[in-house]
PDB file of C-alpha atoms in Angstrom:
ATOM      1  CA  MET A  21     -31.580  19.718 -14.443  1.00 48.00           C
ATOM      2  CA  HIS A  22     -29.260  16.815 -13.510  1.00 62.00           C
ATOM      3  CA  ASN A  23     -26.584  17.374 -16.152  1.00 68.00           C
ATOM      4  CA  THR A  24     -23.718  15.021 -15.354  1.00 75.00           C
ATOM      5  CA  SER A  25     -21.346  16.697 -17.861  1.00 89.00           C
ATOM      6  CA  SER A  26     -21.872  20.183 -16.429  1.00 94.00           C
ATOM      7  CA  PRO A  27     -23.744  19.972 -13.123  1.00 97.00           C
ATOM      8  CA  ARG A  28     -25.369  23.078 -11.704  1.00 97.00           C
ATOM      9  CA  ILE A  29     -24.032  23.681  -8.207  1.00 98.00           C
ATOM     10  CA  ALA A  30     -25.160  26.163  -5.557  1.00 98.00           C
ATOM     11  CA  LEU A  31     -22.414  27.640  -3.390  1.00 98.00           C
ATOM     12  CA  ALA A  32     -24.199  28.412  -0.120  1.00 98.00           C
ATOM     13  CA  GLN A  33     -21.959  30.983   1.561  1.00 98.00           C
ATOM     14  CA  LEU A  34     -24.420  31.595   4.385  1.00 96.00           C
ATOM     15  CA  ARG A  35     -23.685  32.323   8.031  1.00 96.00           C
ATOM     16  CA  PRO A  36     -24.713  29.681  10.566  1.00 96.00           C
ATOM     17  CA  VAL A  37     -25.801  30.441  14.102  1.00 96.00           C
ATOM     18  CA  VAL A  38     -23.159  29.004  16.428  1.00 95.00           C
ATOM     19  CA  GLY A  39     -24.637  26.434  18.762  1.00 94.00           C
ATOM     20  CA  GLU A  40     -28.043  26.360  17.044  1.00 96.00           C
ATOM     21  CA  PRO A  41     -28.075  23.324  14.725  1.00 97.00           C
ATOM     22  CA  ASP A  42     -31.879  23.303  14.441  1.00 97.00           C
ATOM     23  CA  ALA A  43     -31.875  26.885  13.171  1.00 98.00           C
ATOM     24  CA  ASN A  44     -29.106  26.054  10.703  1.00 98.00           C
ATOM     25  CA  LEU A  45     -30.992  22.965   9.555  1.00 98.00           C
ATOM     26  CA  ALA A  46     -34.029  25.151   8.838  1.00 98.00           C
ATOM     27  CA  THR A  47     -31.785  27.398   6.715  1.00 98.00           C
ATOM     28  CA  VAL A  48     -30.668  24.371   4.704  1.00 98.00           C
ATOM     29  CA  GLU A  49     -34.232  23.147   4.204  1.00 98.00           C
ATOM     30  CA  ALA A  50     -35.393  26.577   3.027  1.00 97.00           C
ATOM     31  CA  ALA A  51     -32.501  26.936   0.567  1.00 97.00           C
ATOM     32  CA  LEU A  52     -33.120  23.496  -0.923  1.00 97.00           C
ATOM     33  CA  ALA A  53     -36.790  24.358  -1.404  1.00 96.00           C
ATOM     34  CA  GLU A  54     -35.892  27.644  -3.093  1.00 96.00           C
ATOM     35  CA  HIS A  55     -33.248  26.153  -5.405  1.00 95.00           C
ATOM     36  CA  ALA A  56     -34.665  22.775  -6.354  1.00 89.00           C
ATOM     37  CA  GLU A  57     -33.425  23.305  -9.930  1.00 93.00           C
ATOM     38  CA  VAL A  58     -29.795  22.670  -8.988  1.00 97.00           C
ATOM     39  CA  ASP A  59     -27.997  19.340  -8.904  1.00 98.00           C
ATOM     40  CA  LEU A  60     -25.926  19.932  -5.777  1.00 98.00           C
ATOM     41  CA  VAL A  61     -25.826  22.453  -2.927  1.00 98.00           C
ATOM     42  CA  VAL A  62     -22.557  22.834  -1.002  1.00 98.00           C
ATOM     43  CA  TRP A  63     -22.409  24.319   2.511  1.00 98.00           C
ATOM     44  CA  PRO A  64     -19.380  25.360   4.601  1.00 98.00           C
ATOM     45  CA  GLU A  65     -17.399  23.400   7.169  1.00 98.00           C
ATOM     46  CA  LEU A  66     -19.291  22.718  10.423  1.00 98.00           C
ATOM     47  CA  PHE A  67     -22.302  24.613   9.089  1.00 98.00           C
ATOM     48  CA  LEU A  68     -24.836  22.515  10.961  1.00 98.00           C
ATOM     49  CA  PRO A  69     -23.525  23.200  14.502  1.00 97.00           C
ATOM     50  CA  GLY A  70     -21.743  26.453  13.642  1.00 96.00           C
ATOM     51  CA  TYR A  71     -17.976  26.565  13.913  1.00 95.00           C
ATOM     52  CA  THR A  72     -16.893  25.896  17.489  1.00 94.00           C
ATOM     53  CA  THR A  73     -14.401  23.699  19.289  1.00 92.00           C
ATOM     54  CA  ALA A  74     -15.527  24.625  22.809  1.00 87.00           C
ATOM     55  CA  ARG A  75     -18.834  22.740  23.161  1.00 86.00           C
ATOM     56  CA  ILE A  76     -18.886  20.334  20.306  1.00 92.00           C
ATOM     57  CA  GLU A  77     -19.878  17.365  22.487  1.00 91.00           C
ATOM     58  CA  THR A  78     -23.374  18.817  22.904  1.00 94.00           C
ATOM     59  CA  LEU A  79     -23.758  19.690  19.208  1.00 96.00           C
ATOM     60  CA  ALA A  80     -22.650  16.490  17.471  1.00 97.00           C
ATOM     61  CA  ASP A  81     -24.994  14.427  15.296  1.00 97.00           C
ATOM     62  CA  SER A  82     -24.867  10.715  14.571  1.00 97.00           C
ATOM     63  CA  LEU A  83     -25.565   9.643  11.016  1.00 98.00           C
ATOM     64  CA  ASP A  84     -28.719   7.838  12.132  1.00 97.00           C
ATOM     65  CA  GLY A  85     -29.967  10.828  14.139  1.00 97.00           C
ATOM     66  CA  GLU A  86     -32.993  13.055  13.588  1.00 98.00           C
ATOM     67  CA  ARG A  87     -31.248  16.038  12.036  1.00 98.00           C
ATOM     68  CA  VAL A  88     -29.388  13.919   9.491  1.00 98.00           C
ATOM     69  CA  SER A  89     -32.679  12.169   8.712  1.00 98.00           C
ATOM     70  CA  ARG A  90     -34.237  15.567   8.007  1.00 98.00           C
ATOM     71  CA  LEU A  91     -31.362  16.470   5.698  1.00 98.00           C
ATOM     72  CA  CYS A  92     -31.898  13.220   3.812  1.00 98.00           C
ATOM     73  CA  SER A  93     -35.625  13.937   3.518  1.00 98.00           C
ATOM     74  CA  ALA A  94     -34.972  17.449   2.206  1.00 98.00           C
ATOM     75  CA  ALA A  95     -32.570  16.136  -0.435  1.00 98.00           C
ATOM     76  CA  ARG A  96     -35.085  13.520  -1.518  1.00 98.00           C
ATOM     77  CA  ASP A  97     -38.067  15.912  -1.507  1.00 97.00           C
ATOM     78  CA  HIS A  98     -36.264  18.411  -3.745  1.00 97.00           C
ATOM     79  CA  ASP A  99     -34.292  15.889  -5.829  1.00 97.00           C
ATOM     80  CA  THR A 100     -31.107  17.771  -4.934  1.00 98.00           C
ATOM     81  CA  ALA A 101     -27.803  16.437  -3.593  1.00 98.00           C
ATOM     82  CA  LEU A 102     -25.919  18.242  -0.843  1.00 98.00           C
ATOM     83  CA  VAL A 103     -22.589  18.400   0.954  1.00 98.00           C
ATOM     84  CA  ILE A 104     -22.588  19.976   4.407  1.00 98.00           C
ATOM     85  CA  GLY A 105     -20.171  20.292   7.301  1.00 98.00           C
ATOM     86  CA  ILE A 106     -21.269  18.560  10.492  1.00 98.00           C
ATOM     87  CA  ALA A 107     -19.845  17.469  13.823  1.00 98.00           C
ATOM     88  CA  GLU A 108     -20.255  13.714  13.450  1.00 98.00           C
ATOM     89  CA  ARG A 109     -20.627  11.495  16.486  1.00 97.00           C
ATOM     90  CA  ARG A 110     -18.904   8.309  15.424  1.00 96.00           C
ATOM     91  CA  ASP A 111     -19.943   4.840  16.510  1.00 94.00           C
ATOM     92  CA  ASP A 112     -17.039   4.764  18.963  1.00 94.00           C
ATOM     93  CA  GLY A 113     -18.251   7.981  20.624  1.00 93.00           C
ATOM     94  CA  ALA A 114     -15.504  10.221  19.249  1.00 96.00           C
ATOM     95  CA  ILE A 115     -16.450  13.400  17.364  1.00 98.00           C
ATOM     96  CA  ALA A 116     -15.245  14.049  13.813  1.00 98.00           C
ATOM     97  CA  ASN A 117     -15.221  17.235  11.774  1.00 98.00           C
ATOM     98  CA  SER A 118     -17.021  15.773   8.774  1.00 98.00           C
ATOM     99  CA  ALA A 119     -18.386  16.583   5.343  1.00 98.00           C
ATOM    100  CA  LEU A 120     -21.681  14.723   4.970  1.00 98.00           C
ATOM    101  CA  ALA A 121     -22.684  13.917   1.394  1.00 98.00           C
ATOM    102  CA  ILE A 122     -26.305  13.062   0.596  1.00 98.00           C
ATOM    103  CA  ASP A 123     -27.438  12.198  -2.929  1.00 98.00           C
ATOM    104  CA  ARG A 124     -30.603  13.553  -4.500  1.00 97.00           C
ATOM    105  CA  ASP A 125     -32.557  10.400  -3.636  1.00 97.00           C
ATOM    106  CA  GLY A 126     -31.950  11.006   0.080  1.00 98.00           C
ATOM    107  CA  ARG A 127     -29.268   8.328   0.408  1.00 98.00           C
ATOM    108  CA  ILE A 128     -26.138   9.062   2.424  1.00 98.00           C
ATOM    109  CA  ALA A 129     -23.420   8.766  -0.210  1.00 98.00           C
ATOM    110  CA  GLY A 130     -20.567   9.126   2.262  1.00 98.00           C
ATOM    111  CA  CYS A 131     -19.188  11.101   5.189  1.00 98.00           C
ATOM    112  CA  TYR A 132     -15.597  12.315   4.949  1.00 98.00           C
ATOM    113  CA  ARG A 133     -13.775  12.985   8.225  1.00 98.00           C
ATOM    114  CA  LYS A 134     -11.229  15.811   8.115  1.00 98.00           C
ATOM    115  CA  ILE A 135      -7.664  14.546   8.213  1.00 98.00           C
ATOM    116  CA  GLN A 136      -5.665  17.767   8.574  1.00 98.00           C
ATOM    117  CA  LEU A 137      -7.123  19.313  11.726  1.00 97.00           C
ATOM    118  CA  PHE A 138      -6.195  22.940  12.375  1.00 95.00           C
ATOM    119  CA  GLY A 139      -5.283  24.521  15.709  1.00 92.00           C
ATOM    120  CA  ASP A 140      -7.693  23.733  18.547  1.00 93.00           C
ATOM    121  CA  GLU A 141      -9.581  21.295  16.311  1.00 94.00           C
ATOM    122  CA  ALA A 142      -6.997  18.672  17.242  1.00 94.00           C
ATOM    123  CA  GLN A 143      -8.274  18.725  20.839  1.00 94.00           C
ATOM    124  CA  ALA A 144     -11.972  18.711  19.884  1.00 95.00           C
ATOM    125  CA  PHE A 145     -12.064  16.222  17.011  1.00 97.00           C
ATOM    126  CA  ALA A 146     -10.661  12.824  16.104  1.00 97.00           C
ATOM    127  CA  PRO A 147      -8.855  12.969  12.730  1.00 97.00           C
ATOM    128  CA  GLY A 148     -10.101  10.929   9.816  1.00 97.00           C
ATOM    129  CA  ASP A 149      -8.037   8.094   8.404  1.00 96.00           C
ATOM    130  CA  THR A 150      -9.413   7.673   4.887  1.00 97.00           C
ATOM    131  CA  LEU A 151     -10.227   9.810   1.860  1.00 98.00           C
ATOM    132  CA  GLU A 152     -13.696   9.747   0.318  1.00 98.00           C
ATOM    133  CA  ILE A 153     -14.951   9.820  -3.249  1.00 98.00           C
ATOM    134  CA  VAL A 154     -18.755   9.862  -3.391  1.00 98.00           C
ATOM    135  CA  GLU A 155     -21.234   9.823  -6.225  1.00 98.00           C
ATOM    136  CA  LEU A 156     -23.579  12.814  -6.193  1.00 98.00           C
ATOM    137  CA  ALA A 157     -26.004  13.594  -9.016  1.00 97.00           C
ATOM    138  CA  GLY A 158     -24.111  11.097 -11.166  1.00 97.00           C
ATOM    139  CA  VAL A 159     -20.714  12.770 -10.595  1.00 97.00           C
ATOM    140  CA  ARG A 160     -17.744  11.276  -8.723  1.00 98.00           C
ATOM    141  CA  VAL A 161     -16.858  13.903  -6.119  1.00 98.00           C
ATOM    142  CA  GLY A 162     -13.671  14.022  -4.045  1.00 98.00           C
ATOM    143  CA  LEU A 163     -14.245  15.686  -0.658  1.00 98.00           C
ATOM    144  CA  MET A 164     -11.880  17.916   1.316  1.00 98.00           C
ATOM    145  CA  ILE A 165     -12.290  20.133   4.376  1.00 98.00           C
ATOM    146  CA  CYS A 166     -10.520  23.483   4.830  1.00 98.00           C
ATOM    147  CA  PHE A 167      -6.885  22.867   5.911  1.00 97.00           C
ATOM    148  CA  ASP A 168      -6.857  19.695   3.778  1.00 98.00           C
ATOM    149  CA  ILE A 169      -6.571  21.780   0.606  1.00 98.00           C
ATOM    150  CA  GLU A 170      -3.210  23.148   1.741  1.00 98.00           C
ATOM    151  CA  PHE A 171      -1.720  19.652   1.381  1.00 98.00           C
ATOM    152  CA  PRO A 172      -1.406  18.901  -2.363  1.00 97.00           C
ATOM    153  CA  GLU A 173      -1.148  15.140  -1.860  1.00 97.00           C
ATOM    154  CA  ILE A 174      -4.788  14.961  -0.689  1.00 98.00           C
ATOM    155  CA  GLY A 175      -6.238  16.514  -3.832  1.00 98.00           C
ATOM    156  CA  ARG A 176      -3.867  14.472  -5.987  1.00 97.00           C
ATOM    157  CA  ALA A 177      -4.902  11.217  -4.312  1.00 97.00           C
ATOM    158  CA  LEU A 178      -8.576  12.025  -4.915  1.00 98.00           C
ATOM    159  CA  ALA A 179      -7.944  12.837  -8.570  1.00 97.00           C
ATOM    160  CA  VAL A 180      -5.865   9.700  -9.107  1.00 96.00           C
ATOM    161  CA  GLY A 181      -8.609   7.744  -7.336  1.00 97.00           C
ATOM    162  CA  GLY A 182     -11.137   8.789  -9.962  1.00 97.00           C
ATOM    163  CA  ALA A 183     -12.747  12.000  -8.695  1.00 98.00           C
ATOM    164  CA  GLU A 184     -14.245  14.070 -11.521  1.00 97.00           C
ATOM    165  CA  LEU A 185     -14.865  17.070  -9.272  1.00 98.00           C
ATOM    166  CA  LEU A 186     -13.150  18.351  -6.129  1.00 98.00           C
ATOM    167  CA  VAL A 187     -15.436  19.856  -3.474  1.00 98.00           C
ATOM    168  CA  SER A 188     -14.021  21.603  -0.400  1.00 98.00           C
ATOM    169  CA  VAL A 189     -16.025  22.888   2.541  1.00 98.00           C
ATOM    170  CA  SER A 190     -14.223  25.412   4.696  1.00 98.00           C
ATOM    171  CA  ALA A 191     -14.189  27.699   7.715  1.00 97.00           C
ATOM    172  CA  ASN A 192     -11.198  29.801   6.704  1.00 95.00           C
ATOM    173  CA  MET A 193     -10.447  32.984   8.601  1.00 94.00           C
ATOM    174  CA  ARG A 194      -8.309  36.084   8.437  1.00 93.00           C
ATOM    175  CA  PRO A 195      -5.474  36.387   7.527  1.00 93.00           C
ATOM    176  CA  PHE A 196      -5.542  33.207   5.420  1.00 92.00           C
ATOM    177  CA  GLY A 197      -8.048  34.169   2.716  1.00 91.00           C
ATOM    178  CA  PRO A 198      -5.400  34.640  -0.024  1.00 93.00           C
ATOM    179  CA  ASP A 199      -3.797  31.314   0.905  1.00 96.00           C
ATOM    180  CA  HIS A 200      -6.998  29.430   0.222  1.00 97.00           C
ATOM    181  CA  ARG A 201      -7.746  31.204  -3.054  1.00 97.00           C
ATOM    182  CA  LEU A 202      -4.290  30.142  -4.242  1.00 98.00           C
ATOM    183  CA  CYS A 203      -4.817  26.567  -3.029  1.00 98.00           C
ATOM    184  CA  VAL A 204      -8.240  26.284  -4.672  1.00 98.00           C
ATOM    185  CA  GLN A 205      -6.762  27.274  -8.019  1.00 98.00           C
ATOM    186  CA  ALA A 206      -3.634  25.149  -7.623  1.00 98.00           C
ATOM    187  CA  ARG A 207      -5.509  21.974  -6.718  1.00 98.00           C
ATOM    188  CA  ALA A 208      -7.724  22.470  -9.782  1.00 97.00           C
ATOM    189  CA  LEU A 209      -4.835  23.189 -12.151  1.00 95.00           C
ATOM    190  CA  GLU A 210      -2.409  20.489 -11.051  1.00 95.00           C
ATOM    191  CA  ASN A 211      -5.089  17.786 -11.101  1.00 96.00           C
ATOM    192  CA  ARG A 212      -7.070  19.033 -14.119  1.00 95.00           C
ATOM    193  CA  ARG A 213     -10.236  18.790 -12.057  1.00 96.00           C
ATOM    194  CA  PRO A 214     -12.769  21.543 -11.391  1.00 97.00           C
ATOM    195  CA  HIS A 215     -12.786  22.630  -7.768  1.00 98.00           C
ATOM    196  CA  VAL A 216     -15.764  23.998  -5.835  1.00 98.00           C
ATOM    197  CA  TYR A 217     -14.884  25.719  -2.552  1.00 98.00           C
ATOM    198  CA  VAL A 218     -17.466  26.978  -0.049  1.00 98.00           C
ATOM    199  CA  ASN A 219     -16.294  28.934   2.983  1.00 98.00           C
ATOM    200  CA  GLN A 220     -17.954  30.314   6.092  1.00 97.00           C
ATOM    201  CA  VAL A 221     -18.469  34.070   6.316  1.00 96.00           C
ATOM    202  CA  GLY A 222     -18.789  36.669   9.060  1.00 92.00           C
ATOM    203  CA  GLN A 223     -17.775  36.893  12.684  1.00 91.00           C
ATOM    204  CA  GLY A 224     -17.896  33.531  14.400  1.00 87.00           C
ATOM    205  CA  GLU A 225     -17.397  32.526  17.988  1.00 87.00           C
ATOM    206  CA  THR A 226     -13.658  33.251  17.739  1.00 88.00           C
ATOM    207  CA  PHE A 227     -12.658  33.944  14.135  1.00 92.00           C
ATOM    208  CA  LEU A 228     -13.675  36.313  11.366  1.00 94.00           C
ATOM    209  CA  PHE A 229     -14.380  34.060   8.381  1.00 95.00           C
ATOM    210  CA  THR A 230     -13.527  35.497   4.996  1.00 96.00           C
ATOM    211  CA  GLY A 231     -16.076  34.037   2.550  1.00 96.00           C
ATOM    212  CA  ASP A 232     -14.693  34.196  -1.013  1.00 97.00           C
ATOM    213  CA  SER A 233     -16.290  30.868  -1.960  1.00 98.00           C
ATOM    214  CA  CYS A 234     -15.552  30.081  -5.581  1.00 98.00           C
ATOM    215  CA  HIS A 235     -15.368  27.657  -8.499  1.00 98.00           C
ATOM    216  CA  ALA A 236     -12.057  27.119 -10.313  1.00 97.00           C
ATOM    217  CA  ASP A 237     -12.045  25.332 -13.653  1.00 96.00           C
ATOM    218  CA  THR A 238      -9.640  22.659 -14.897  1.00 94.00           C
ATOM    219  CA  ALA A 239      -7.126  25.342 -15.907  1.00 93.00           C
ATOM    220  CA  GLY A 240      -7.166  26.781 -12.395  1.00 94.00           C
ATOM    221  CA  ARG A 241      -9.120  29.884 -13.427  1.00 95.00           C
ATOM    222  CA  VAL A 242     -11.756  31.242 -11.042  1.00 97.00           C
ATOM    223  CA  ARG A 243     -15.001  31.220 -13.005  1.00 97.00           C
ATOM    224  CA  ALA A 244     -17.419  32.371 -10.311  1.00 97.00           C
ATOM    225  CA  ALA A 245     -17.042  33.643  -6.762  1.00 97.00           C
ATOM    226  CA  CYS A 246     -19.055  34.869  -3.816  1.00 97.00           C
ATOM    227  CA  PRO A 247     -17.965  38.194  -2.319  1.00 95.00           C
ATOM    228  CA  PRO A 248     -15.713  38.349   0.747  1.00 94.00           C
ATOM    229  CA  HIS A 249     -17.343  39.160   4.079  1.00 93.00           C
ATOM    230  CA  ALA A 250     -20.956  38.944   2.855  1.00 96.00           C
ATOM    231  CA  GLU A 251     -23.578  36.226   2.779  1.00 97.00           C
ATOM    232  CA  SER A 252     -24.237  34.976  -0.735  1.00 97.00           C
ATOM    233  CA  LEU A 253     -25.672  31.984  -2.562  1.00 98.00           C
ATOM    234  CA  ILE A 254     -24.659  31.684  -6.191  1.00 98.00           C
ATOM    235  CA  LEU A 255     -25.425  29.097  -8.867  1.00 98.00           C
ATOM    236  CA  VAL A 256     -22.651  27.896 -11.154  1.00 97.00           C
ATOM    237  CA  ASP A 257     -22.553  25.415 -14.029  1.00 97.00           C
ATOM    238  CA  VAL A 258     -19.370  23.376 -13.616  1.00 97.00           C
ATOM    239  CA  PRO A 259     -18.050  21.707 -16.798  1.00 95.00           C
ATOM    240  CA  LEU A 260     -16.234  18.474 -16.010  1.00 95.00           C
ATOM    241  CA  GLY A 261     -14.455  18.019 -19.329  1.00 87.00           C
ATOM    242  CA  VAL A 262     -10.679  18.448 -19.331  1.00 82.00           C
ATOM    243  CA  GLU A 263      -9.228  20.585 -22.138  1.00 72.00           C
ATOM    244  CA  THR A 264      -5.829  19.143 -23.056  1.00 67.00           C
ATOM    245  CA  GLU A 265      -5.120  20.541 -26.533  1.00 69.00           C
ATOM    246  CA  LYS A 266      -3.210  23.553 -25.207  1.00 78.00           C
ATOM    247  CA  ARG A 267      -2.522  22.528 -21.622  1.00 83.00           C
ATOM    248  CA  PRO A 268      -0.842  19.348 -20.373  1.00 88.00           C
ATOM    249  CA  ASP A 269      -2.888  16.637 -18.685  1.00 88.00           C
ATOM    250  CA  TYR A 270      -0.772  16.269 -15.565  1.00 90.00           C
ATOM    251  CA  LEU A 271      -2.459  13.079 -14.410  1.00 89.00           C
ATOM    252  CA  ALA A 272      -1.899  11.369 -17.751  1.00 88.00           C
ATOM    253  CA  LEU A 273       1.718  12.535 -18.016  1.00 91.00           C
ATOM    254  CA  ARG A 274       2.878  11.946 -14.460  1.00 90.00           C
ATOM    255  CA  ARG A 275       5.660   9.442 -13.858  1.00 91.00           C
ATOM    256  CA  PRO A 276       6.395   7.569 -10.639  1.00 89.00           C
ATOM    257  CA  VAL A 277       8.143   9.803  -8.137  1.00 87.00           C
ATOM    258  CA  PRO A 278      11.737   8.570  -7.782  1.00 90.00           C
ATOM    259  CA  PRO A 279      13.535   8.191  -4.453  1.00 88.00           C
ATOM    260  CA  VAL A 280      15.083  11.296  -2.899  1.00 91.00           C
ATOM    261  CA  HIS A 281      18.865  10.938  -2.611  1.00 90.00           C
ATOM    262  CA  GLY A 282      20.628  12.903   0.077  1.00 87.00           C
ATOM    263  CA  GLY A 283      17.411  13.682   1.943  1.00 75.00           C
ATOM    264  CA  ARG A 284      16.717  13.197   5.600  1.00 75.00           C
ATOM    265  CA  ALA A 285      15.042   9.970   6.690  1.00 61.00           C
TER     266      ALA A 285
END
């Protein structure tokens, strides 16, 4: 299809096997083969290793490793871009909670390292220190991971930086499902950018993940959603155009934020 004005995106709300990256890789390869008509497939946070902070050292992948090479080959073979959560072994040996982006020609477009680590993640992962906008299927995509979306300045920086689409991969658990639905819609509305959010589902090693993956349009309205607490893969066409006749274009209208008087240093 490869429609850059309204890309077709698969939200892969599927349950990984914790500690079995080869099995999860096979799931990715099978889904890409079955849905080769889409422009982009998005998978949850830490989908490749399964969500864990206890044994991540043994499950991490370097970007030049075999499993990442297989992901690149699958993207190229099916002419389909993908975003997937991995435990990335950095060049310095540290492990990052990362969103790997591979374009449809099999090229690594970028690898965003989660900045806002949550809970025990801070002991298992090194935080990222830069935001990432990548080009996938001809679309400039701003990447976020889970807790990142609860910090409005991250989505705003990506939108100001030129992202046409916000994509968030997540492993959000009870009782925070409603929080993330609100944040998905808010980040879309305040930035006038469509937002695709893909969350883990089912009982994990520690947490019960809530699912509820969805697409919110540039007015913050949820246009399509996976069910809570059930595996699902849905296809959505995501218009990138911003309707501004009835609604304000916040990015165009924003003024520099003035200093805060009387605040604490």
